[in-house]
Every structure is written in C-alpha cells, then in structure tokens.
Amino acid sequence: MSKFRDAVLTVALLAASAMAAAQSTPFPGVGRAATPSEVAKWDIDVRPDFKGLPAGSGSVAKGQDVWEAQCAHCHGVFGESNEVFSPLIGGTTAEDIKNGRVANLQRTDYPGRTTMMKVHTLSTLWDYINRAMPWTNPKTLSTEEVYAVTAFMLNMANIVPDNYVLSDKNMAEVQARMPNRNGMSTAHAMWPGNEFGGKAKPDTANKICMKDCKPEPKVASFLPDFARNAHGNLQEQNRIVGPQRGADTSQPEPKAGVPVSRAPTAPAAAKPENSEFKAVNALLNQHSCTACHGVDKKIVGPGFNEIAKKQAGKTDYILSKVKGGGVGVYGQIPMPAQSLPEADAKQIAEWISKGASK
C-alpha cells in the first residue's frame, strides 16, 4: 500500500511541477523552448564586429572557381552584371581604398552604383553571400566557399592581392581597406536610438501643403513616330554600370487616354495539354534552368524559343552546350557547364531542337 501511495504522490508532484512551469511561460501549453542546438542553426548572422563569423578560410583562386561555376551566369565574369542584376564590382579606386570614401558616390553624372561602392562593412558582404547565395539554392555554399567567393570579389575590386587567403583571423584587416568604410551616415533619426551617435530629430522638415498648388502641365508636342527609333532601341543600349533600361523604342509609344475595350469576347478554345512540355518543364525547374532562361523570353540567357529558332534540329549541338557551357553565341554572359544527368540533358535538348513548344 505504501508503494502505491508513494507512486500517487510522485505523480502529483510531477503534475504540480508541470503546471507551475506552464504558468511561468507566456503561452502555457503551447510549444516548448528551443534547444541551444536548434537556436544555433538559425543564429548565423555575422555582425560588423565579426561576432558570429565561423572559423575558416578561402583563397582568391578557389573563389574564382566557385564564382565561374555558381555566380558568373548571373553576376558577370567580372561582377559587371550588365544584363539583369545590379553590378557588384566597379566605380572604386586606389584613392577610395586609402581614404575609405568612394568619390564616385558624390558625382551626379556617374551612371550607376555598384555594391562595392556602397557597402560599408565586409561582414555585410560575407553574411549575405552565406545566407542567400546562390539565389536558386541558398545556404548551399560551404564556409570555405563563402570565404573564397568573398576573397575573389575583394580581389576584383583591387582590395586584396591575387594570392590572398581570407579567413576569420584577418577579416578585420581587410575591413580597414574597404573603399566605403567611412561612408555610412548616422546623422539622421532612422536608428532606434542614439547608440550610434545619430540625431533624435528627423533629417527633413517637410510640411503638408495643400495650397498654391501648381496646375498640372499640359504637353503640347510629342516626339513623332518616325523619330522614336531613329537611334536604335534604347532598351538595348545599356549604360556602362547598372541594369538601367531605356524605353523599348522598337514598339510604338503607348497612347494615353485610349479607353480599353470592355466588350465581351468569346472564350478561347482550350489548348490541348502538351505532355512533352509538362515533362521537360519539370526537369527545367528541377535543375534551375528557368532561373536564367524563360521559354519565350530572355532572362539572363536567351529564351528557349530563341535557341530553338537558331538551332533547329541540332540536338547534339544543344546537348553539348548544356553539358559543357559556353559564351558568345547569345551575348557575353557565360553559361557554366551543367552537371545534370545525361538522360535529362538529352530530353531537354531534343525538346528545344524541335521548337521548344509549350
């Protein structure tokens, strides 16, 4: 009987302890506290003082290999990103590295801003690459690869030499050479407090004004249609830095004020399902081909239909380009060699050679 009484008492004590613990938490009965190992998996941020930086290293040479395999098809061979993405490298000088302020940021006539011109702390660069790159498969780079790619970017910006090995031990030394390390402004009220020496008062003094408003201007003349494309399609004339785009002057200018017809139209006949495209599309998504190629539009590389028109019936040629990569056929952004299975590559190549139809 005493054993039964002791068991009942033990159960009661455990229940009381659990109830006390539940009452001490903000949401009793909901979830549990994360374990230290679970928190560690999410706690990957690297701060400006380099807290959180994992031990490791990577060379410029290793970074170039990783860059050409995983980065160049979006960011350009030299980080110039002259098609879609913002440029990473360019616009900085040896004088900027010496002074810590990028002079081109003060110019109103400079055509664009690169990442290396703007970034203030090296930790920002390392942290973003670590958590977000490659954009089609983030968090897949090893610690060594992140150090190496960061080192290669620094080398392209002439911040570190060709034989440099970046590591957690020398990051602070490289930070002292960042071109815009002294360029961050704290003289505004955008910080949560004054811990960075900022201002408590907003940096603008705008007031709501609803009087003496100027009338909307009326345009009395327009560029004639025959002159719209006189100097070539402006959209294709990229500036030397940045992804800025002009208007597509190969198309007529949209007419303002033309009402859109609301007349009901007969529903289009249902298009029969293209089983071949359905199978190929699954492969394109599986192997991240659609990150750089649209079916009927250019993204980073040409659209599949553009390739199909130029390489109709050339299955073996297309297959060789998929497997081996290439550059210069559709522009100067290189396509790295792809490691997808032979059968998948051949199925995609056959679909393109037959017209890349949906």
PDB file of C-alpha atoms in Angstrom, residues 22-321:
ATOM      1  CA  ALA A  22       3.371  26.175 -17.719  1.00  0.00           C
ATOM      2  CA  GLN A  23       2.129  29.137 -15.689  1.00  0.00           C
ATOM      3  CA  SER A  24       5.584  30.731 -15.836  1.00  0.00           C
ATOM      4  CA  THR A  25       5.623  30.738 -19.657  1.00  0.00           C
ATOM      5  CA  PRO A  26       3.823  33.367 -21.801  1.00  0.00           C
ATOM      6  CA  PHE A  27       1.790  30.713 -23.662  1.00  0.00           C
ATOM      7  CA  PRO A  28       1.106  27.787 -21.350  1.00  0.00           C
ATOM      8  CA  GLY A  29       0.588  24.502 -23.134  1.00  0.00           C
ATOM      9  CA  VAL A  30       1.833  25.844 -26.492  1.00  0.00           C
ATOM     10  CA  GLY A  31       5.138  24.567 -27.840  1.00  0.00           C
ATOM     11  CA  ARG A  32       8.390  24.473 -25.911  1.00  0.00           C
ATOM     12  CA  ALA A  33      11.574  26.445 -25.584  1.00  0.00           C
ATOM     13  CA  ALA A  34      14.072  25.876 -28.414  1.00  0.00           C
ATOM     14  CA  THR A  35      17.168  23.906 -27.519  1.00  0.00           C
ATOM     15  CA  PRO A  36      20.615  25.527 -27.792  1.00  0.00           C
ATOM     16  CA  SER A  37      21.432  23.378 -30.848  1.00  0.00           C
ATOM     17  CA  GLU A  38      18.190  24.444 -32.570  1.00  0.00           C
ATOM     18  CA  VAL A  39      18.917  28.109 -31.873  1.00  0.00           C
ATOM     19  CA  ALA A  40      22.467  27.696 -33.189  1.00  0.00           C
ATOM     20  CA  LYS A  41      21.168  26.524 -36.594  1.00  0.00           C
ATOM     21  CA  TRP A  42      19.277  29.811 -37.033  1.00  0.00           C
ATOM     22  CA  ASP A  43      21.818  32.065 -35.337  1.00  0.00           C
ATOM     23  CA  ILE A  44      24.043  32.530 -38.386  1.00  0.00           C
ATOM     24  CA  ASP A  45      24.217  36.317 -38.682  1.00  0.00           C
ATOM     25  CA  VAL A  46      27.640  37.960 -38.800  1.00  0.00           C
ATOM     26  CA  ARG A  47      27.852  41.398 -37.211  1.00  0.00           C
ATOM     27  CA  PRO A  48      30.052  44.384 -38.116  1.00  0.00           C
ATOM     28  CA  ASP A  49      32.416  43.475 -35.264  1.00  0.00           C
ATOM     29  CA  PHE A  50      32.602  39.969 -36.836  1.00  0.00           C
ATOM     30  CA  LYS A  51      30.784  38.248 -33.975  1.00  0.00           C
ATOM     31  CA  GLY A  52      29.151  35.116 -35.341  1.00  0.00           C
ATOM     32  CA  LEU A  53      31.807  34.599 -38.010  1.00  0.00           C
ATOM     33  CA  PRO A  54      32.642  30.865 -38.258  1.00  0.00           C
ATOM     34  CA  ALA A  55      36.233  29.686 -38.253  1.00  0.00           C
ATOM     35  CA  GLY A  56      37.542  29.026 -41.748  1.00  0.00           C
ATOM     36  CA  SER A  57      39.338  30.440 -44.757  1.00  0.00           C
ATOM     37  CA  GLY A  58      39.236  30.596 -48.557  1.00  0.00           C
ATOM     38  CA  SER A  59      41.661  31.728 -51.242  1.00  0.00           C
ATOM     39  CA  VAL A  60      41.130  34.065 -54.187  1.00  0.00           C
ATOM     40  CA  ALA A  61      41.979  31.199 -56.568  1.00  0.00           C
ATOM     41  CA  LYS A  62      39.362  28.913 -55.002  1.00  0.00           C
ATOM     42  CA  GLY A  63      36.880  31.793 -55.125  1.00  0.00           C
ATOM     43  CA  GLN A  64      37.377  32.206 -58.872  1.00  0.00           C
ATOM     44  CA  ASP A  65      36.493  28.537 -59.417  1.00  0.00           C
ATOM     45  CA  VAL A  66      33.332  28.854 -57.324  1.00  0.00           C
ATOM     46  CA  TRP A  67      32.454  32.172 -58.984  1.00  0.00           C
ATOM     47  CA  GLU A  68      32.696  30.792 -62.527  1.00  0.00           C
ATOM     48  CA  ALA A  69      30.636  27.721 -61.603  1.00  0.00           C
ATOM     49  CA  GLN A  70      27.890  29.318 -59.491  1.00  0.00           C
ATOM     50  CA  CYS A  71      27.975  33.120 -59.733  1.00  0.00           C
ATOM     51  CA  ALA A  72      29.138  34.375 -63.147  1.00  0.00           C
ATOM     52  CA  HIS A  73      25.986  33.404 -65.072  1.00  0.00           C
ATOM     53  CA  CYS A  74      24.025  35.987 -63.030  1.00  0.00           C
ATOM     54  CA  HIS A  75      26.674  38.460 -61.894  1.00  0.00           C
ATOM     55  CA  GLY A  76      29.014  38.543 -64.890  1.00  0.00           C
ATOM     56  CA  VAL A  77      32.555  37.242 -65.306  1.00  0.00           C
ATOM     57  CA  PHE A  78      33.952  40.333 -63.563  1.00  0.00           C
ATOM     58  CA  GLY A  79      30.932  41.251 -61.434  1.00  0.00           C
ATOM     59  CA  GLU A  80      29.738  43.782 -64.008  1.00  0.00           C
ATOM     60  CA  SER A  81      26.210  42.298 -64.224  1.00  0.00           C
ATOM     61  CA  ASN A  82      25.460  44.002 -67.498  1.00  0.00           C
ATOM     62  CA  GLU A  83      22.167  42.255 -68.247  1.00  0.00           C
ATOM     63  CA  VAL A  84      19.737  41.844 -65.340  1.00  0.00           C
ATOM     64  CA  PHE A  85      21.231  42.080 -61.868  1.00  0.00           C
ATOM     65  CA  SER A  86      22.788  45.117 -60.226  1.00  0.00           C
ATOM     66  CA  PRO A  87      26.560  45.410 -60.739  1.00  0.00           C
ATOM     67  CA  LEU A  88      28.790  44.251 -57.893  1.00  0.00           C
ATOM     68  CA  ILE A  89      32.253  45.487 -58.868  1.00  0.00           C
ATOM     69  CA  GLY A  90      33.423  48.800 -60.319  1.00  0.00           C
ATOM     70  CA  GLY A  91      33.483  52.509 -59.531  1.00  0.00           C
ATOM     71  CA  THR A  92      36.114  52.296 -56.763  1.00  0.00           C
ATOM     72  CA  THR A  93      39.723  53.476 -56.913  1.00  0.00           C
ATOM     73  CA  ALA A  94      43.003  53.086 -55.006  1.00  0.00           C
ATOM     74  CA  GLU A  95      42.369  56.516 -53.512  1.00  0.00           C
ATOM     75  CA  ASP A  96      38.989  55.314 -52.192  1.00  0.00           C
ATOM     76  CA  ILE A  97      40.689  52.335 -50.516  1.00  0.00           C
ATOM     77  CA  LYS A  98      43.141  54.752 -48.907  1.00  0.00           C
ATOM     78  CA  ASN A  99      40.514  57.249 -47.698  1.00  0.00           C
ATOM     79  CA  GLY A 100      37.566  54.973 -47.012  1.00  0.00           C
ATOM     80  CA  ARG A 101      35.174  57.165 -49.007  1.00  0.00           C
ATOM     81  CA  VAL A 102      34.086  56.406 -52.588  1.00  0.00           C
ATOM     82  CA  ALA A 103      34.421  59.601 -54.596  1.00  0.00           C
ATOM     83  CA  ASN A 104      32.064  58.488 -57.375  1.00  0.00           C
ATOM     84  CA  LEU A 105      29.159  58.432 -54.907  1.00  0.00           C
ATOM     85  CA  GLN A 106      29.389  62.232 -54.849  1.00  0.00           C
ATOM     86  CA  ARG A 107      29.110  62.537 -58.631  1.00  0.00           C
ATOM     87  CA  THR A 108      25.732  63.256 -60.192  1.00  0.00           C
ATOM     88  CA  ASP A 109      26.977  62.262 -63.638  1.00  0.00           C
ATOM     89  CA  TYR A 110      28.189  58.765 -62.687  1.00  0.00           C
ATOM     90  CA  PRO A 111      25.963  56.208 -64.450  1.00  0.00           C
ATOM     91  CA  GLY A 112      25.238  53.812 -61.559  1.00  0.00           C
ATOM     92  CA  ARG A 113      26.130  52.467 -58.132  1.00  0.00           C
ATOM     93  CA  THR A 114      27.855  49.125 -57.597  1.00  0.00           C
ATOM     94  CA  THR A 115      27.698  47.027 -54.449  1.00  0.00           C
ATOM     95  CA  MET A 116      31.399  47.554 -53.739  1.00  0.00           C
ATOM     96  CA  MET A 117      30.894  51.320 -53.993  1.00  0.00           C
ATOM     97  CA  LYS A 118      28.150  51.317 -51.366  1.00  0.00           C
ATOM     98  CA  VAL A 119      28.857  48.519 -48.890  1.00  0.00           C
ATOM     99  CA  HIS A 120      30.227  49.819 -45.585  1.00  0.00           C
ATOM    100  CA  THR A 121      31.211  46.641 -43.753  1.00  0.00           C
ATOM    101  CA  LEU A 122      32.837  43.449 -45.026  1.00  0.00           C
ATOM    102  CA  SER A 123      30.620  41.453 -42.669  1.00  0.00           C
ATOM    103  CA  THR A 124      27.580  42.524 -44.727  1.00  0.00           C
ATOM    104  CA  LEU A 125      29.103  41.015 -47.851  1.00  0.00           C
ATOM    105  CA  TRP A 126      30.083  37.753 -46.142  1.00  0.00           C
ATOM    106  CA  ASP A 127      26.778  37.392 -44.323  1.00  0.00           C
ATOM    107  CA  TYR A 128      24.618  37.969 -47.409  1.00  0.00           C
ATOM    108  CA  ILE A 129      26.564  35.505 -49.551  1.00  0.00           C
ATOM    109  CA  ASN A 130      26.376  32.927 -46.755  1.00  0.00           C
ATOM    110  CA  ARG A 131      22.631  33.155 -46.203  1.00  0.00           C
ATOM    111  CA  ALA A 132      21.274  33.998 -49.656  1.00  0.00           C
ATOM    112  CA  MET A 133      23.561  32.729 -52.420  1.00  0.00           C
ATOM    113  CA  PRO A 134      23.298  31.173 -54.902  1.00  0.00           C
ATOM    114  CA  TRP A 135      19.834  32.636 -55.271  1.00  0.00           C
ATOM    115  CA  THR A 136      18.441  29.440 -56.806  1.00  0.00           C
ATOM    116  CA  ASN A 137      19.823  27.296 -53.972  1.00  0.00           C
ATOM    117  CA  PRO A 138      20.670  29.476 -50.939  1.00  0.00           C
ATOM    118  CA  LYS A 139      22.736  28.265 -47.967  1.00  0.00           C
ATOM    119  CA  THR A 140      24.421  25.542 -50.038  1.00  0.00           C
ATOM    120  CA  LEU A 141      27.887  27.090 -50.131  1.00  0.00           C
ATOM    121  CA  SER A 142      30.367  25.691 -47.621  1.00  0.00           C
ATOM    122  CA  THR A 143      32.127  28.017 -45.171  1.00  0.00           C
ATOM    123  CA  GLU A 144      35.321  27.725 -47.227  1.00  0.00           C
ATOM    124  CA  GLU A 145      33.437  28.618 -50.425  1.00  0.00           C
ATOM    125  CA  VAL A 146      31.884  31.716 -48.808  1.00  0.00           C
ATOM    126  CA  TYR A 147      35.299  32.915 -47.663  1.00  0.00           C
ATOM    127  CA  ALA A 148      36.733  32.158 -51.115  1.00  0.00           C
ATOM    128  CA  VAL A 149      33.992  33.929 -53.111  1.00  0.00           C
ATOM    129  CA  THR A 150      34.234  36.952 -50.803  1.00  0.00           C
ATOM    130  CA  ALA A 151      38.017  36.970 -51.319  1.00  0.00           C
ATOM    131  CA  PHE A 152      37.573  36.810 -55.109  1.00  0.00           C
ATOM    132  CA  MET A 153      35.171  39.768 -55.065  1.00  0.00           C
ATOM    133  CA  LEU A 154      37.636  41.749 -52.950  1.00  0.00           C
ATOM    134  CA  ASN A 155      40.374  40.843 -55.417  1.00  0.00           C
ATOM    135  CA  MET A 156      38.309  42.028 -58.398  1.00  0.00           C
ATOM    136  CA  ALA A 157      37.920  45.347 -56.562  1.00  0.00           C
ATOM    137  CA  ASN A 158      41.724  45.506 -56.006  1.00  0.00           C
ATOM    138  CA  ILE A 159      41.289  45.378 -52.219  1.00  0.00           C
ATOM    139  CA  VAL A 160      43.331  42.180 -51.729  1.00  0.00           C
ATOM    140  CA  PRO A 161      46.093  40.648 -53.938  1.00  0.00           C
ATOM    141  CA  ASP A 162      45.790  37.589 -56.185  1.00  0.00           C
ATOM    142  CA  ASN A 163      47.420  35.219 -53.687  1.00  0.00           C
ATOM    143  CA  TYR A 164      45.317  36.316 -50.704  1.00  0.00           C
ATOM    144  CA  VAL A 165      43.625  33.853 -48.351  1.00  0.00           C
ATOM    145  CA  LEU A 166      40.690  35.413 -46.471  1.00  0.00           C
ATOM    146  CA  SER A 167      39.883  33.969 -43.040  1.00  0.00           C
ATOM    147  CA  ASP A 168      38.152  34.751 -39.758  1.00  0.00           C
ATOM    148  CA  LYS A 169      41.576  35.821 -38.453  1.00  0.00           C
ATOM    149  CA  ASN A 170      42.231  38.607 -40.968  1.00  0.00           C
ATOM    150  CA  MET A 171      38.741  39.931 -41.759  1.00  0.00           C
ATOM    151  CA  ALA A 172      39.327  42.986 -39.554  1.00  0.00           C
ATOM    152  CA  GLU A 173      42.493  43.828 -41.524  1.00  0.00           C
ATOM    153  CA  VAL A 174      40.574  43.715 -44.801  1.00  0.00           C
ATOM    154  CA  GLN A 175      37.769  45.805 -43.289  1.00  0.00           C
ATOM    155  CA  ALA A 176      40.352  48.574 -42.859  1.00  0.00           C
ATOM    156  CA  ARG A 177      40.721  48.631 -46.681  1.00  0.00           C
ATOM    157  CA  MET A 178      37.030  48.673 -47.657  1.00  0.00           C
ATOM    158  CA  PRO A 179      36.559  51.578 -50.124  1.00  0.00           C
ATOM    159  CA  ASN A 180      33.469  52.988 -48.402  1.00  0.00           C
ATOM    160  CA  ARG A 181      34.212  52.026 -44.789  1.00  0.00           C
ATOM    161  CA  ASN A 182      33.844  55.665 -43.701  1.00  0.00           C
ATOM    162  CA  GLY A 183      30.853  56.352 -45.901  1.00  0.00           C
ATOM    163  CA  MET A 184      27.965  55.302 -43.663  1.00  0.00           C
ATOM    164  CA  SER A 185      25.999  58.214 -42.264  1.00  0.00           C
ATOM    165  CA  THR A 186      24.456  58.129 -38.799  1.00  0.00           C
ATOM    166  CA  ALA A 187      23.379  61.778 -38.747  1.00  0.00           C
ATOM    167  CA  HIS A 188      19.687  61.061 -39.069  1.00  0.00           C
ATOM    168  CA  ALA A 189      16.794  59.794 -36.965  1.00  0.00           C
ATOM    169  CA  MET A 190      16.448  56.415 -38.656  1.00  0.00           C
ATOM    170  CA  TRP A 191      18.162  54.448 -35.857  1.00  0.00           C
ATOM    171  CA  PRO A 192      16.051  53.075 -32.989  1.00  0.00           C
ATOM    172  CA  GLY A 193      18.050  55.202 -30.526  1.00  0.00           C
ATOM    173  CA  ASN A 194      21.139  57.342 -30.099  1.00  0.00           C
ATOM    174  CA  GLU A 195      23.591  54.478 -29.629  1.00  0.00           C
ATOM    175  CA  PHE A 196      25.236  55.264 -32.995  1.00  0.00           C
ATOM    176  CA  GLY A 197      25.541  58.982 -32.394  1.00  0.00           C
ATOM    177  CA  GLY A 198      22.532  59.777 -34.555  1.00  0.00           C
ATOM    178  CA  LYS A 199      20.053  62.615 -34.296  1.00  0.00           C
ATOM    179  CA  ALA A 200      16.809  62.465 -32.375  1.00  0.00           C
ATOM    180  CA  LYS A 201      15.250  64.989 -34.743  1.00  0.00           C
ATOM    181  CA  PRO A 202      14.223  63.851 -38.252  1.00  0.00           C
ATOM    182  CA  ASP A 203      16.519  64.943 -41.055  1.00  0.00           C
ATOM    183  CA  THR A 204      13.689  66.529 -43.024  1.00  0.00           C
ATOM    184  CA  ALA A 205      11.349  69.396 -42.253  1.00  0.00           C
ATOM    185  CA  ASN A 206       8.631  68.717 -44.795  1.00  0.00           C
ATOM    186  CA  LYS A 207       5.171  70.017 -44.040  1.00  0.00           C
ATOM    187  CA  ILE A 208       1.886  69.014 -45.596  1.00  0.00           C
ATOM    188  CA  CYS A 209       0.936  71.756 -48.030  1.00  0.00           C
ATOM    189  CA  MET A 210      -2.427  71.861 -49.792  1.00  0.00           C
ATOM    190  CA  LYS A 211      -2.399  75.436 -51.056  1.00  0.00           C
ATOM    191  CA  ASP A 212      -0.956  77.318 -54.015  1.00  0.00           C
ATOM    192  CA  CYS A 213      -0.669  74.035 -55.934  1.00  0.00           C
ATOM    193  CA  LYS A 214       0.673  74.381 -59.446  1.00  0.00           C
ATOM    194  CA  PRO A 215      -1.663  73.238 -62.219  1.00  0.00           C
ATOM    195  CA  GLU A 216      -0.755  70.025 -63.995  1.00  0.00           C
ATOM    196  CA  PRO A 217       1.334  70.841 -67.069  1.00  0.00           C
ATOM    197  CA  LYS A 218      -0.053  70.032 -70.481  1.00  0.00           C
ATOM    198  CA  VAL A 219       2.303  68.647 -73.100  1.00  0.00           C
ATOM    199  CA  ALA A 220       1.796  70.483 -76.375  1.00  0.00           C
ATOM    200  CA  SER A 221       4.088  68.392 -78.572  1.00  0.00           C
ATOM    201  CA  PHE A 222       5.267  64.816 -78.841  1.00  0.00           C
ATOM    202  CA  LEU A 223       8.190  63.038 -80.456  1.00  0.00           C
ATOM    203  CA  PRO A 224       6.954  61.992 -83.912  1.00  0.00           C
ATOM    204  CA  ASP A 225       6.618  58.254 -84.523  1.00  0.00           C
ATOM    205  CA  PHE A 226       9.248  58.202 -87.272  1.00  0.00           C
ATOM    206  CA  ALA A 227      11.860  59.584 -84.830  1.00  0.00           C
ATOM    207  CA  ARG A 228      11.118  57.209 -81.939  1.00  0.00           C
ATOM    208  CA  ASN A 229      13.604  54.530 -83.016  1.00  0.00           C
ATOM    209  CA  ALA A 230      15.910  56.776 -85.043  1.00  0.00           C
ATOM    210  CA  HIS A 231      18.935  55.941 -82.903  1.00  0.00           C
ATOM    211  CA  GLY A 232      18.234  52.257 -82.279  1.00  0.00           C
ATOM    212  CA  ASN A 233      16.300  50.588 -79.489  1.00  0.00           C
ATOM    213  CA  LEU A 234      17.132  52.498 -76.295  1.00  0.00           C
ATOM    214  CA  GLN A 235      16.284  49.451 -74.170  1.00  0.00           C
ATOM    215  CA  GLU A 236      19.217  47.577 -75.716  1.00  0.00           C
ATOM    216  CA  GLN A 237      21.717  50.383 -75.145  1.00  0.00           C
ATOM    217  CA  ASN A 238      22.811  49.616 -71.587  1.00  0.00           C
ATOM    218  CA  ARG A 239      24.896  52.116 -69.706  1.00  0.00           C
ATOM    219  CA  ILE A 240      28.376  51.105 -68.596  1.00  0.00           C
ATOM    220  CA  VAL A 241      27.329  50.394 -64.986  1.00  0.00           C
ATOM    221  CA  GLY A 242      23.986  49.138 -63.763  1.00  0.00           C
ATOM    222  CA  PRO A 243      20.865  47.476 -65.082  1.00  0.00           C
ATOM    223  CA  GLN A 244      19.142  50.730 -66.077  1.00  0.00           C
ATOM    224  CA  ARG A 245      16.835  50.365 -69.063  1.00  0.00           C
ATOM    225  CA  GLY A 246      15.540  52.815 -71.623  1.00  0.00           C
ATOM    226  CA  ALA A 247      12.162  52.602 -73.349  1.00  0.00           C
ATOM    227  CA  ASP A 248      11.614  49.852 -75.916  1.00  0.00           C
ATOM    228  CA  THR A 249      11.612  52.165 -78.914  1.00  0.00           C
ATOM    229  CA  SER A 250      11.138  49.285 -81.330  1.00  0.00           C
ATOM    230  CA  GLN A 251       7.480  49.354 -80.235  1.00  0.00           C
ATOM    231  CA  PRO A 252       5.044  52.245 -80.754  1.00  0.00           C
ATOM    232  CA  GLU A 253       4.621  54.592 -77.817  1.00  0.00           C
ATOM    233  CA  PRO A 254       1.544  53.723 -75.711  1.00  0.00           C
ATOM    234  CA  LYS A 255      -1.208  56.229 -76.316  1.00  0.00           C
ATOM    235  CA  ALA A 256      -2.513  57.911 -73.173  1.00  0.00           C
ATOM    236  CA  GLY A 257      -6.237  58.197 -72.665  1.00  0.00           C
ATOM    237  CA  VAL A 258      -7.236  55.490 -75.110  1.00  0.00           C
ATOM    238  CA  PRO A 259     -10.076  53.535 -73.445  1.00  0.00           C
ATOM    239  CA  VAL A 260      -9.671  49.795 -73.116  1.00  0.00           C
ATOM    240  CA  SER A 261     -12.433  47.861 -74.800  1.00  0.00           C
ATOM    241  CA  ARG A 262     -14.726  46.083 -72.321  1.00  0.00           C
ATOM    242  CA  ALA A 263     -16.724  44.239 -74.939  1.00  0.00           C
ATOM    243  CA  PRO A 264     -17.208  40.586 -74.010  1.00  0.00           C
ATOM    244  CA  THR A 265     -15.217  38.169 -76.098  1.00  0.00           C
ATOM    245  CA  ALA A 266     -15.837  34.550 -76.817  1.00  0.00           C
ATOM    246  CA  PRO A 267     -13.805  32.256 -74.579  1.00  0.00           C
ATOM    247  CA  ALA A 268     -10.750  30.827 -76.295  1.00  0.00           C
ATOM    248  CA  ALA A 269     -10.796  27.149 -77.074  1.00  0.00           C
ATOM    249  CA  ALA A 270      -8.937  25.077 -74.517  1.00  0.00           C
ATOM    250  CA  LYS A 271      -5.425  24.269 -75.662  1.00  0.00           C
ATOM    251  CA  PRO A 272      -4.643  20.564 -75.616  1.00  0.00           C
ATOM    252  CA  GLU A 273      -2.131  19.564 -72.944  1.00  0.00           C
ATOM    253  CA  ASN A 274       1.418  19.258 -74.164  1.00  0.00           C
ATOM    254  CA  SER A 275       2.648  16.217 -72.259  1.00  0.00           C
ATOM    255  CA  GLU A 276       6.195  16.585 -73.624  1.00  0.00           C
ATOM    256  CA  PHE A 277       6.456  20.157 -72.340  1.00  0.00           C
ATOM    257  CA  LYS A 278       4.997  19.132 -68.985  1.00  0.00           C
ATOM    258  CA  ALA A 279       7.759  16.548 -68.525  1.00  0.00           C
ATOM    259  CA  VAL A 280      10.508  18.867 -69.778  1.00  0.00           C
ATOM    260  CA  ASN A 281       9.240  21.788 -67.680  1.00  0.00           C
ATOM    261  CA  ALA A 282       9.576  19.640 -64.563  1.00  0.00           C
ATOM    262  CA  LEU A 283      13.215  18.996 -65.489  1.00  0.00           C
ATOM    263  CA  LEU A 284      13.842  22.684 -66.222  1.00  0.00           C
ATOM    264  CA  ASN A 285      12.596  23.622 -62.773  1.00  0.00           C
ATOM    265  CA  GLN A 286      14.368  20.711 -61.080  1.00  0.00           C
ATOM    266  CA  HIS A 287      17.747  21.713 -62.499  1.00  0.00           C
ATOM    267  CA  SER A 288      17.168  25.505 -62.055  1.00  0.00           C
ATOM    268  CA  CYS A 289      17.298  26.189 -65.817  1.00  0.00           C
ATOM    269  CA  THR A 290      14.385  28.626 -65.503  1.00  0.00           C
ATOM    270  CA  ALA A 291      16.449  30.862 -63.220  1.00  0.00           C
ATOM    271  CA  CYS A 292      18.267  32.138 -66.322  1.00  0.00           C
ATOM    272  CA  HIS A 293      16.060  31.122 -69.286  1.00  0.00           C
ATOM    273  CA  GLY A 294      12.389  31.710 -69.998  1.00  0.00           C
ATOM    274  CA  VAL A 295      10.517  29.565 -72.504  1.00  0.00           C
ATOM    275  CA  ASP A 296       9.514  32.528 -74.649  1.00  0.00           C
ATOM    276  CA  LYS A 297      11.541  35.376 -73.144  1.00  0.00           C
ATOM    277  CA  LYS A 298      15.104  36.251 -72.241  1.00  0.00           C
ATOM    278  CA  ILE A 299      16.048  36.451 -68.554  1.00  0.00           C
ATOM    279  CA  VAL A 300      19.797  36.216 -68.043  1.00  0.00           C
ATOM    280  CA  GLY A 301      20.320  33.937 -71.037  1.00  0.00           C
ATOM    281  CA  PRO A 302      18.193  33.653 -74.197  1.00  0.00           C
ATOM    282  CA  GLY A 303      14.682  32.209 -74.177  1.00  0.00           C
ATOM    283  CA  PHE A 304      14.396  28.560 -75.195  1.00  0.00           C
ATOM    284  CA  ASN A 305      12.321  29.519 -78.235  1.00  0.00           C
ATOM    285  CA  GLU A 306      15.095  31.848 -79.416  1.00  0.00           C
ATOM    286  CA  ILE A 307      17.575  28.978 -79.164  1.00  0.00           C
ATOM    287  CA  ALA A 308      15.110  26.701 -80.957  1.00  0.00           C
ATOM    288  CA  LYS A 309      14.862  29.076 -83.937  1.00  0.00           C
ATOM    289  CA  LYS A 310      18.627  29.356 -84.269  1.00  0.00           C
ATOM    290  CA  GLN A 311      19.488  25.711 -83.569  1.00  0.00           C
ATOM    291  CA  ALA A 312      16.509  23.866 -85.069  1.00  0.00           C
ATOM    292  CA  GLY A 313      17.185  20.128 -85.353  1.00  0.00           C
ATOM    293  CA  LYS A 314      20.645  20.384 -83.733  1.00  0.00           C
ATOM    294  CA  THR A 315      20.031  18.121 -80.743  1.00  0.00           C
ATOM    295  CA  ASP A 316      23.666  17.085 -80.340  1.00  0.00           C
ATOM    296  CA  TYR A 317      24.912  20.679 -80.536  1.00  0.00           C
ATOM    297  CA  ILE A 318      22.403  21.888 -77.924  1.00  0.00           C
ATOM    298  CA  LEU A 319      23.281  18.920 -75.710  1.00  0.00           C
ATOM    299  CA  SER A 320      26.981  19.810 -75.906  1.00  0.00           C
ATOM    300  CA  LYS A 321      26.231  23.382 -74.840  1.00  0.00           C
TER     301      LYS A 321
END
